[in-house]
Short mmCIF file of C-alpha atoms and ligand atoms in Angstrom, two decimals:
data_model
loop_
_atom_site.label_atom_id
_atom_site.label_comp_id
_atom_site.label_asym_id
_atom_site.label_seq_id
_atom_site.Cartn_x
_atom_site.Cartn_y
_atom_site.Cartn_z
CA UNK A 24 23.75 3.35 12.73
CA UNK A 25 26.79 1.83 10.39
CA UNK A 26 25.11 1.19 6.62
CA UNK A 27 24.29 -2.88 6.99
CA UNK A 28 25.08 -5.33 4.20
CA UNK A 29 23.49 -8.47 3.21
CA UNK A 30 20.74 -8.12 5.54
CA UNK A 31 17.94 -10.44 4.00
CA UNK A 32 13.87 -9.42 4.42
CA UNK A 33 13.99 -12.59 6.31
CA UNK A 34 16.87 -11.78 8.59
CA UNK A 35 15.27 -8.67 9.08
CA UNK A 36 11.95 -10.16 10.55
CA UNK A 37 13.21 -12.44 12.44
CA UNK A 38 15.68 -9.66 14.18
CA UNK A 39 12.21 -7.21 14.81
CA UNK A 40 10.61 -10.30 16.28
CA UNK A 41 13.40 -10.92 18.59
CA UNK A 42 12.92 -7.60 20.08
CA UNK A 43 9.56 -9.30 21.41
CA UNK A 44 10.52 -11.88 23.60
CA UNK A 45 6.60 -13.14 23.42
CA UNK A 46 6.18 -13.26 19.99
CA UNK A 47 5.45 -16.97 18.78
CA UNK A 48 7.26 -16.29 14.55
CA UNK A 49 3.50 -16.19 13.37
CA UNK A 50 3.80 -12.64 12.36
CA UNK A 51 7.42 -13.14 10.68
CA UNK A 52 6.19 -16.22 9.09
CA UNK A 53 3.22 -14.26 7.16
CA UNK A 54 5.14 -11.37 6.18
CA UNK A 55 8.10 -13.99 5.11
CA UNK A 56 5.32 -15.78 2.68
CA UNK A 57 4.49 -12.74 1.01
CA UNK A 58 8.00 -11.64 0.30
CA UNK A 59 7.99 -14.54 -1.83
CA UNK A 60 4.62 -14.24 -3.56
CA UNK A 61 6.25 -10.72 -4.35
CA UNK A 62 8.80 -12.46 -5.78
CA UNK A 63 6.48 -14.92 -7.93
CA UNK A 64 4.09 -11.73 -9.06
CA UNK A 65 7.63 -9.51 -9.91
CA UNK A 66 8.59 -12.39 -12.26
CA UNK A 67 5.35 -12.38 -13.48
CA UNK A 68 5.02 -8.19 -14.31
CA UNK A 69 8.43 -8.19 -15.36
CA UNK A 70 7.62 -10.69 -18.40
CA UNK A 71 4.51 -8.75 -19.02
CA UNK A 72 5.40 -6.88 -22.27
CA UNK A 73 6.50 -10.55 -23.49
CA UNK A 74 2.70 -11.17 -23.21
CA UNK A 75 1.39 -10.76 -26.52
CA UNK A 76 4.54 -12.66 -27.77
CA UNK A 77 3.90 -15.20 -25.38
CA UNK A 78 0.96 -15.33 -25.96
CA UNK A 79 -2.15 -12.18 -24.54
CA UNK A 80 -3.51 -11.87 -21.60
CA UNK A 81 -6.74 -13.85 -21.35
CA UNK A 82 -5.81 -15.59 -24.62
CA UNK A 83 -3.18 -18.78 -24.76
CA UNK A 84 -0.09 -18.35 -24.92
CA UNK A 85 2.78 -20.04 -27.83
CA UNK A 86 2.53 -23.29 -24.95
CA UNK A 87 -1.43 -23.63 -25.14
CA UNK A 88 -1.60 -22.26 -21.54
CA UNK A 89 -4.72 -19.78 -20.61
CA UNK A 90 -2.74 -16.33 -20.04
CA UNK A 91 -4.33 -14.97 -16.61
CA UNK A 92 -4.94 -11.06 -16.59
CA UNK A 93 -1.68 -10.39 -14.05
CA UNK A 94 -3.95 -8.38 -11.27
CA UNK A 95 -6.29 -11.87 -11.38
CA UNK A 96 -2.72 -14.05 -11.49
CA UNK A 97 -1.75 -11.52 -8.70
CA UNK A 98 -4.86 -12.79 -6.72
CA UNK A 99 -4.70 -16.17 -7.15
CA UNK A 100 -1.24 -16.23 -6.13
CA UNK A 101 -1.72 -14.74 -3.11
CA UNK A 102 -4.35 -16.75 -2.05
CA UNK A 103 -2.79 -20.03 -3.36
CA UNK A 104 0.90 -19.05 -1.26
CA UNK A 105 -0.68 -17.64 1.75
CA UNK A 106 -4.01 -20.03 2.42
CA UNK A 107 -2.31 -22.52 4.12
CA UNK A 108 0.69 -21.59 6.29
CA UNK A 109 -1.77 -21.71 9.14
CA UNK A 110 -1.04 -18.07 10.21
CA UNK A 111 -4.45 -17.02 9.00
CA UNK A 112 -7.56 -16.75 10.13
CA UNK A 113 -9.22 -15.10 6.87
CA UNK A 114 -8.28 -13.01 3.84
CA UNK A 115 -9.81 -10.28 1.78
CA UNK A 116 -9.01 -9.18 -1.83
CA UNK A 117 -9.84 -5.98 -3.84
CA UNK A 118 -10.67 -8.51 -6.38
CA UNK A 119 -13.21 -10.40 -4.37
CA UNK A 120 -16.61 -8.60 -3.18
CA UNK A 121 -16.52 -11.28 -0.27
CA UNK A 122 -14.04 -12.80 2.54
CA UNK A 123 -12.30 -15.60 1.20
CA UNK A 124 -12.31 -18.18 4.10
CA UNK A 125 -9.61 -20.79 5.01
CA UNK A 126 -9.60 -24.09 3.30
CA UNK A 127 -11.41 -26.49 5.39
CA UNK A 128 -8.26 -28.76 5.19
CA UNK A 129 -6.00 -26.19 5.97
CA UNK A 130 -4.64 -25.16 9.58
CA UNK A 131 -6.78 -21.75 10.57
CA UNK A 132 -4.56 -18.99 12.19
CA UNK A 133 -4.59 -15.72 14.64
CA UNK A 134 -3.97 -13.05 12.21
CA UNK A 135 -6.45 -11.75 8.75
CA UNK A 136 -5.40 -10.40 5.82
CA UNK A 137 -6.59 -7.66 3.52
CA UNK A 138 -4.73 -6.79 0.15
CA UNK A 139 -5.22 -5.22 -3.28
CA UNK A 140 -3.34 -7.51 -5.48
CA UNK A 141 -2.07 -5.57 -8.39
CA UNK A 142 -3.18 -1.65 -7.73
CA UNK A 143 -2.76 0.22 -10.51
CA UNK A 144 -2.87 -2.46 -13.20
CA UNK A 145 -4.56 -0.56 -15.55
CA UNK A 146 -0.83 1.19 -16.13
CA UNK A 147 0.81 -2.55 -16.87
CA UNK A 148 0.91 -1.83 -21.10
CA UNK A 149 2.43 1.45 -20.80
CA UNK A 150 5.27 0.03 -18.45
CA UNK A 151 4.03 2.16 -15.75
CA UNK A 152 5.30 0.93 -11.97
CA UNK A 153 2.19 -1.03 -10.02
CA UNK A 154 1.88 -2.51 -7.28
CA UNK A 155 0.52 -4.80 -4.22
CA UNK A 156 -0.82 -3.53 -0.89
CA UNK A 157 -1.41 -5.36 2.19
CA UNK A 158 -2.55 -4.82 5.36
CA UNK A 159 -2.49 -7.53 8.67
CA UNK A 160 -4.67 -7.63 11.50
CA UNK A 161 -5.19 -10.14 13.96
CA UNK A 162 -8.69 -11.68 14.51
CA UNK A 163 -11.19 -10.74 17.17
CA UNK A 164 -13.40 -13.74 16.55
CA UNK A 165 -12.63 -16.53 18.85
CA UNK A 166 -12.62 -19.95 18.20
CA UNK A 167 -10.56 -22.29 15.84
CA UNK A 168 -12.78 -21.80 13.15
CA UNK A 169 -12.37 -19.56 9.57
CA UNK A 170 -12.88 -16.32 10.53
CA UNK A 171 -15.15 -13.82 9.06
CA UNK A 172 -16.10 -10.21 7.76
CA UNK A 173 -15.74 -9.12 11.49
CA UNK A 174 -11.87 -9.67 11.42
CA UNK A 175 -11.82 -7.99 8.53
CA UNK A 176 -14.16 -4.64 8.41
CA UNK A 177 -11.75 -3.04 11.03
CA UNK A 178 -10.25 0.48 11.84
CA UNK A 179 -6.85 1.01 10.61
CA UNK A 180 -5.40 1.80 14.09
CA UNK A 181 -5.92 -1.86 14.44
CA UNK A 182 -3.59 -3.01 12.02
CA UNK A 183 -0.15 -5.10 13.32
CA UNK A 184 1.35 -4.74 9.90
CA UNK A 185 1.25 -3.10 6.64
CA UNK A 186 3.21 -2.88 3.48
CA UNK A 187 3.74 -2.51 0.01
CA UNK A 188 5.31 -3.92 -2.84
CA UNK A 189 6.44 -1.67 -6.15
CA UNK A 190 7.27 -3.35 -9.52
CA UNK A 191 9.03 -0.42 -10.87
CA UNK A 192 12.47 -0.06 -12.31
CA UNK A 193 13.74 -2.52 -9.22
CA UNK A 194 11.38 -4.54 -7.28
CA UNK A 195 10.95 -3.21 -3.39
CA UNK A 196 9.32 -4.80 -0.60
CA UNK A 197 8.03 -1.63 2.06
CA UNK A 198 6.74 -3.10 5.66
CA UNK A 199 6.03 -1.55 8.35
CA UNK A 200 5.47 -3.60 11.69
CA UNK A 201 4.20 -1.00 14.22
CA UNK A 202 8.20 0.44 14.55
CA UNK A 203 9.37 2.17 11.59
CA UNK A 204 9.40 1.18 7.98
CA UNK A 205 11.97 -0.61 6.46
CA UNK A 206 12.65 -0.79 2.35
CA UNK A 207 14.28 -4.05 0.98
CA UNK A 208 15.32 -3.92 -2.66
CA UNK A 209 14.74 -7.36 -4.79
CA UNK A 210 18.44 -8.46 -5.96
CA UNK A 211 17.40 -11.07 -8.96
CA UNK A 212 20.90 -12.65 -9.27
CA UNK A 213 20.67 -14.38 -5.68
CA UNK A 214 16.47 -14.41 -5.57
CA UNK A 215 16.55 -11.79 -2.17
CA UNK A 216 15.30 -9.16 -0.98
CA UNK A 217 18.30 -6.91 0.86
CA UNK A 218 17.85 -3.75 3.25
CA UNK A 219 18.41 -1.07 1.16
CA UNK A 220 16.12 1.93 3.10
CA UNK A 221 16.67 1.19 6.70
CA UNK A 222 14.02 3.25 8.90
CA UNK A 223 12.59 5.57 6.53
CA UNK A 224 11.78 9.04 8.07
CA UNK A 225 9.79 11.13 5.81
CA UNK A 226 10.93 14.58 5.46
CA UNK A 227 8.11 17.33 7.80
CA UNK A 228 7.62 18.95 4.72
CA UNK A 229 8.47 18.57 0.97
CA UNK A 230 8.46 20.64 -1.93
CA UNK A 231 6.51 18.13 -4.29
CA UNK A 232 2.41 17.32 -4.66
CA UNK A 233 1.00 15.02 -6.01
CA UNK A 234 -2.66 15.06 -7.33
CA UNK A 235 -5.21 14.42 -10.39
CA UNK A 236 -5.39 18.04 -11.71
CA UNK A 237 -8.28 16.63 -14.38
CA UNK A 238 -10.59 16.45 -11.40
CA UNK A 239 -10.32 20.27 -10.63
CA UNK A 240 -13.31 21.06 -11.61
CA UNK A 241 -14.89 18.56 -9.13
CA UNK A 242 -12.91 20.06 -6.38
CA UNK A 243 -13.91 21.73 -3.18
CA UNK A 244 -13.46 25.61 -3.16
CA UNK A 245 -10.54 24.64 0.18
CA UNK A 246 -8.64 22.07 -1.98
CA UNK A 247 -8.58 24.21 -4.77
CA UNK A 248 -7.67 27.31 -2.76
CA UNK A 249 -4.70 24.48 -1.00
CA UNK A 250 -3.41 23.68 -4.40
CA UNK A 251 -3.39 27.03 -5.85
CA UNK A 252 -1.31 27.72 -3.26
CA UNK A 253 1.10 25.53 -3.32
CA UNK A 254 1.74 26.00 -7.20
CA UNK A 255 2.01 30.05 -5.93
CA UNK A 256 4.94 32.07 -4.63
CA UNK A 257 2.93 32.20 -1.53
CA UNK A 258 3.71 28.33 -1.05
CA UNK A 259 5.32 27.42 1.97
CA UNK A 260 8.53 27.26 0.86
CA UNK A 261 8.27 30.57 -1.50
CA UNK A 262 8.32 29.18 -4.38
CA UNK A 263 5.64 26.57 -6.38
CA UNK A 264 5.67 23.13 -5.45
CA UNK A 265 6.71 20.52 -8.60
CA UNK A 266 3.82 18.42 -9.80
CA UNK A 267 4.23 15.07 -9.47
CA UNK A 268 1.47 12.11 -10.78
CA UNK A 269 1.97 8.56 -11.76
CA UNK A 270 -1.41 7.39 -11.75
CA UNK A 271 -0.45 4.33 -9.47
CA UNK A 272 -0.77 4.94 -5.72
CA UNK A 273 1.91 2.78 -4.79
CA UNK A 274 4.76 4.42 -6.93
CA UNK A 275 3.29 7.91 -5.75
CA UNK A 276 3.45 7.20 -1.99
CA UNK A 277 6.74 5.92 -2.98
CA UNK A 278 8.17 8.67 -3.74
CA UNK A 279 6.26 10.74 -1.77
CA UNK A 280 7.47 8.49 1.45
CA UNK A 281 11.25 9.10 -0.01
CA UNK A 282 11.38 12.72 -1.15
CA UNK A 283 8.61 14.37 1.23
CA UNK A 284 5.38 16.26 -0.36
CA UNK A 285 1.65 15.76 -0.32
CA UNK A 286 -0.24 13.02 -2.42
CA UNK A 287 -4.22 13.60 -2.95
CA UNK A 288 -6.76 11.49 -3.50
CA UNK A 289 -9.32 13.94 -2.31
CA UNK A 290 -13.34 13.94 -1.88
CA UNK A 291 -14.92 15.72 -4.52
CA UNK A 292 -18.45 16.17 -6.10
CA UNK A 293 -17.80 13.31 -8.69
CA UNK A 294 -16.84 11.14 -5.65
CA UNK A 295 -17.61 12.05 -2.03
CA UNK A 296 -15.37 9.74 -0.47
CA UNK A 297 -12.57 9.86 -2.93
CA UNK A 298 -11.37 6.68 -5.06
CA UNK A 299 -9.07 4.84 -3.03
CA UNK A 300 -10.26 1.48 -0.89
CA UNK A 301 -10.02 2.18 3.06
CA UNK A 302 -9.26 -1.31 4.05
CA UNK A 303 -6.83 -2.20 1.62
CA UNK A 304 -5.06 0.98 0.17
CA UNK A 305 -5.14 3.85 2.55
CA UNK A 306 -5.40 2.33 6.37
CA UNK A 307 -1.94 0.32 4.98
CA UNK A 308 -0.43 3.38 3.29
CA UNK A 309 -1.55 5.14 6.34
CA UNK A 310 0.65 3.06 8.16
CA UNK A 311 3.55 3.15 6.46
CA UNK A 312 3.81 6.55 6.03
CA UNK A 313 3.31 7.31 9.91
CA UNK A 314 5.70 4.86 10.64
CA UNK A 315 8.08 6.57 8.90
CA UNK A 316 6.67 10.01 10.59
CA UNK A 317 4.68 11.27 8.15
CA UNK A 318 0.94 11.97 8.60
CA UNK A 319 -2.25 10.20 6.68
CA UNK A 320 -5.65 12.07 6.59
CA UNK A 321 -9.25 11.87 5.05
CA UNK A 322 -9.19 15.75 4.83
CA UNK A 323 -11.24 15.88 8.53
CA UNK A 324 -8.84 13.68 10.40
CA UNK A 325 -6.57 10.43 10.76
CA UNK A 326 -7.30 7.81 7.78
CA UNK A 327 -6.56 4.84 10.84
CA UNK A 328 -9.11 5.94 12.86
CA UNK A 329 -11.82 5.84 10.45
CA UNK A 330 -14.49 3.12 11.08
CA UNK A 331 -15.20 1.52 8.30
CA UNK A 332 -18.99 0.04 7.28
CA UNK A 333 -18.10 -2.72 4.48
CA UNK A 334 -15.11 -4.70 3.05
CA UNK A 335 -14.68 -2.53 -0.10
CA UNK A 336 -14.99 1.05 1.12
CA UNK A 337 -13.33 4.24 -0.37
CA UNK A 338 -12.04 6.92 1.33
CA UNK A 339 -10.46 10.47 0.69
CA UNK A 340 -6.62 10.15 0.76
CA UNK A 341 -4.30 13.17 1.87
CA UNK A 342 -0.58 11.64 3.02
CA UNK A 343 2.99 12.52 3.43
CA UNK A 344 4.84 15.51 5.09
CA UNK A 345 3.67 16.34 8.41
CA UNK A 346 3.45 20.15 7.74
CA UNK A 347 2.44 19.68 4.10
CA UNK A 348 -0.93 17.55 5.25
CA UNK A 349 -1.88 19.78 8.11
CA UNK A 350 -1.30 22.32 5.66
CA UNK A 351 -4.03 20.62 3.21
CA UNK A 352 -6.61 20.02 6.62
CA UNK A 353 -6.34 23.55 7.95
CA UNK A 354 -7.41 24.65 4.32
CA UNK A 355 -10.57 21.74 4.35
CA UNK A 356 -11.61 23.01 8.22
CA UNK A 357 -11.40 26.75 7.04
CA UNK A 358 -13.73 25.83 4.32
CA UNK A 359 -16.10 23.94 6.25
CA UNK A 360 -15.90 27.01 9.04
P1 P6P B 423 -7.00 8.34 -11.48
C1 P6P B 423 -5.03 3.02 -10.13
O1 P6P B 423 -6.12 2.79 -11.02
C2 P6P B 423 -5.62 3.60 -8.85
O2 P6P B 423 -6.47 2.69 -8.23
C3 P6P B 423 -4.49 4.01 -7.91
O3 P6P B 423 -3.39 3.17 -7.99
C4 P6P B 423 -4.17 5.42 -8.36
O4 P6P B 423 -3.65 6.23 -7.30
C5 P6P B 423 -5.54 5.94 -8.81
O5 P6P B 423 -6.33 4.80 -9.14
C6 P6P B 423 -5.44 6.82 -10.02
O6 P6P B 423 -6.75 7.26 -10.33
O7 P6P B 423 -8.46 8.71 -11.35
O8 P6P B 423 -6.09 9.54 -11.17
O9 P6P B 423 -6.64 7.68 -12.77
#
């Protein structure tokens, strides 16, 4: 397909919705609002290092305004541009141990959703790329009312949409919609997010991974018997692997969804279910990534089709190349025998 110009995130929607002649502009409406919250919280980030001239986080700034933390500005925001659209039935927030219901005043909707506001936020002072995840379901529970933790506590496979947002040397907006996933790049002199990766396809196998090497120790005998191999001649592609970590999950399934490889989050003594959130980091990165052909796994089998127990739970992450994750599971079985 001919390189499009100028396509807008908005154009965009609206042209995957037409391909469902049922769809009511619900869907496209949501994902619409967030593009612009992401365009609120890039501001935001971007003017971050002018924090503690404006004024520190937490503290006031030269105006006498309080200075939100950005991942709690990042929360609000979301809430505050997304609460009353009337395309929602609920939301959930890495920041919140609850659901946060639907004003009573505002118009309740058909769809919930889940996000982690600012992941990686601990990164923000050394200029490191963060980001926001966010994952869309529609409800189960019937009725005009809020909805509640049922709509939210669901399997991934259930998911209608799911993206990403990376503050990083440009601002991109990553969606996926059930059929493919698209990358829009923010352009800051006309406010808009353009199609710049059309229908990402992640490579079947890569020649990067991506892990925390400082949990070895805590590692399974498989994962370290996977890793050694892949920094080995022996590696798959006959040579070692490069080593890859930014410490922010969004910027490494980034790059992992652009240039192929493996990214770990893995179970290990220290943390039997990993570190990552299931609801609200992997089942949307999950997504993504096998929207764009790529598998997802919790070392045993497919992140989406985990069942999740409560709102905030973590789960083992293992994502990216086809061959390069089966590689990582047929090391995990062999261990477990
Ligand atoms: P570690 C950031 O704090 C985060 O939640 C993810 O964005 C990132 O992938 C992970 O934690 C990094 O964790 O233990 O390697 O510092």
């Amino acid at each position: 397909m001919a390189k499009r110009n100028f396509v807008t995130i908005e154009r965009h929607i609206i042209e995957e919705q037409m391909k469902h002649p049922e769809a009511t502009g619900e869907l496209s409406k949501l994902l619409t609002d967030l593009s612009i919250a992401a365009k609120i919280i890039s501001r935001e980030v971007n003017k971050a290092g002018l924090v503690n001239i404006l004024g520190v986080a937490g503290g006031e700034n030269v105006h006498g305004e309080r200075v939100k933390k950005l991942d709690v500005f990042a929360h609000d925001l979301l809430f505050g541009m997304m609460d009353h659209g009337g395309q929602l039935a609920v939301m959930a927030s890495e920041e919140e141990e609850g659901v946060m219901e639907i004003p009573p005043d505002k118009r309740v909707g058909k769809y919930v959703l889940l996000f982690d506001p600012l992941d990686g936020s601990s990164n923000i002072d050394a200029n490191v790329s963060i980001g926001t995840i966010f994952s869309i379901f529609r409800r189960v529970t019937e009725g005009g009312g809020p909805g509640g933790l049922e709509d939210c506590v669901r399997p991934g496979v259930k998911q209608v949409a799911a993206g990403y947002v990376l503050y990083g040397s440009s601002t991109m907006f990553v969606y996926t919609a059930g059929e493919g996933t698209h990358g829009f790049t923010l352009d800051p002199s006309i406010g808009e997010f353009l199609l710049s990766h059309e229908n990402i396809r992640i490579p079947k196998r890569g020649n990067i991974y991506s892990v925390n090497e400082g949990n070895y120790p805590y590692w399974s005998d498989g994962l370290k018997r996977y890793v050694e191999n892949l920094r080995s001649e022996q590696s798959p592609i006959g040579k070692p692997y490069s080593a890859r970590y930014i410490g922010s999950m969004v910027a490494d399934v980034h790059r992992t969804l652009l240039y192929g490889g493996v990214f770990l989050y893995p179970a290990d003594a220290k943390r039997p279910n990993g570190k990552l959130r299931l609801l609200y980091e992997a089942n949307p990165m999950a997504f993504i990534v096998e929207s764009a052909g790529g598998k997802a796994s919790d070392g045993a089998g497919r992140i989406l089709e985990r069942t999740p127990e409560g709102l905030h739970d973590r789960c083992p992450v293992i994502l990216g190349s086809a061959d390069d994750v089966a590689d990582a599971e047929r090391f995990l079985r062999e261990e477990r025998g």
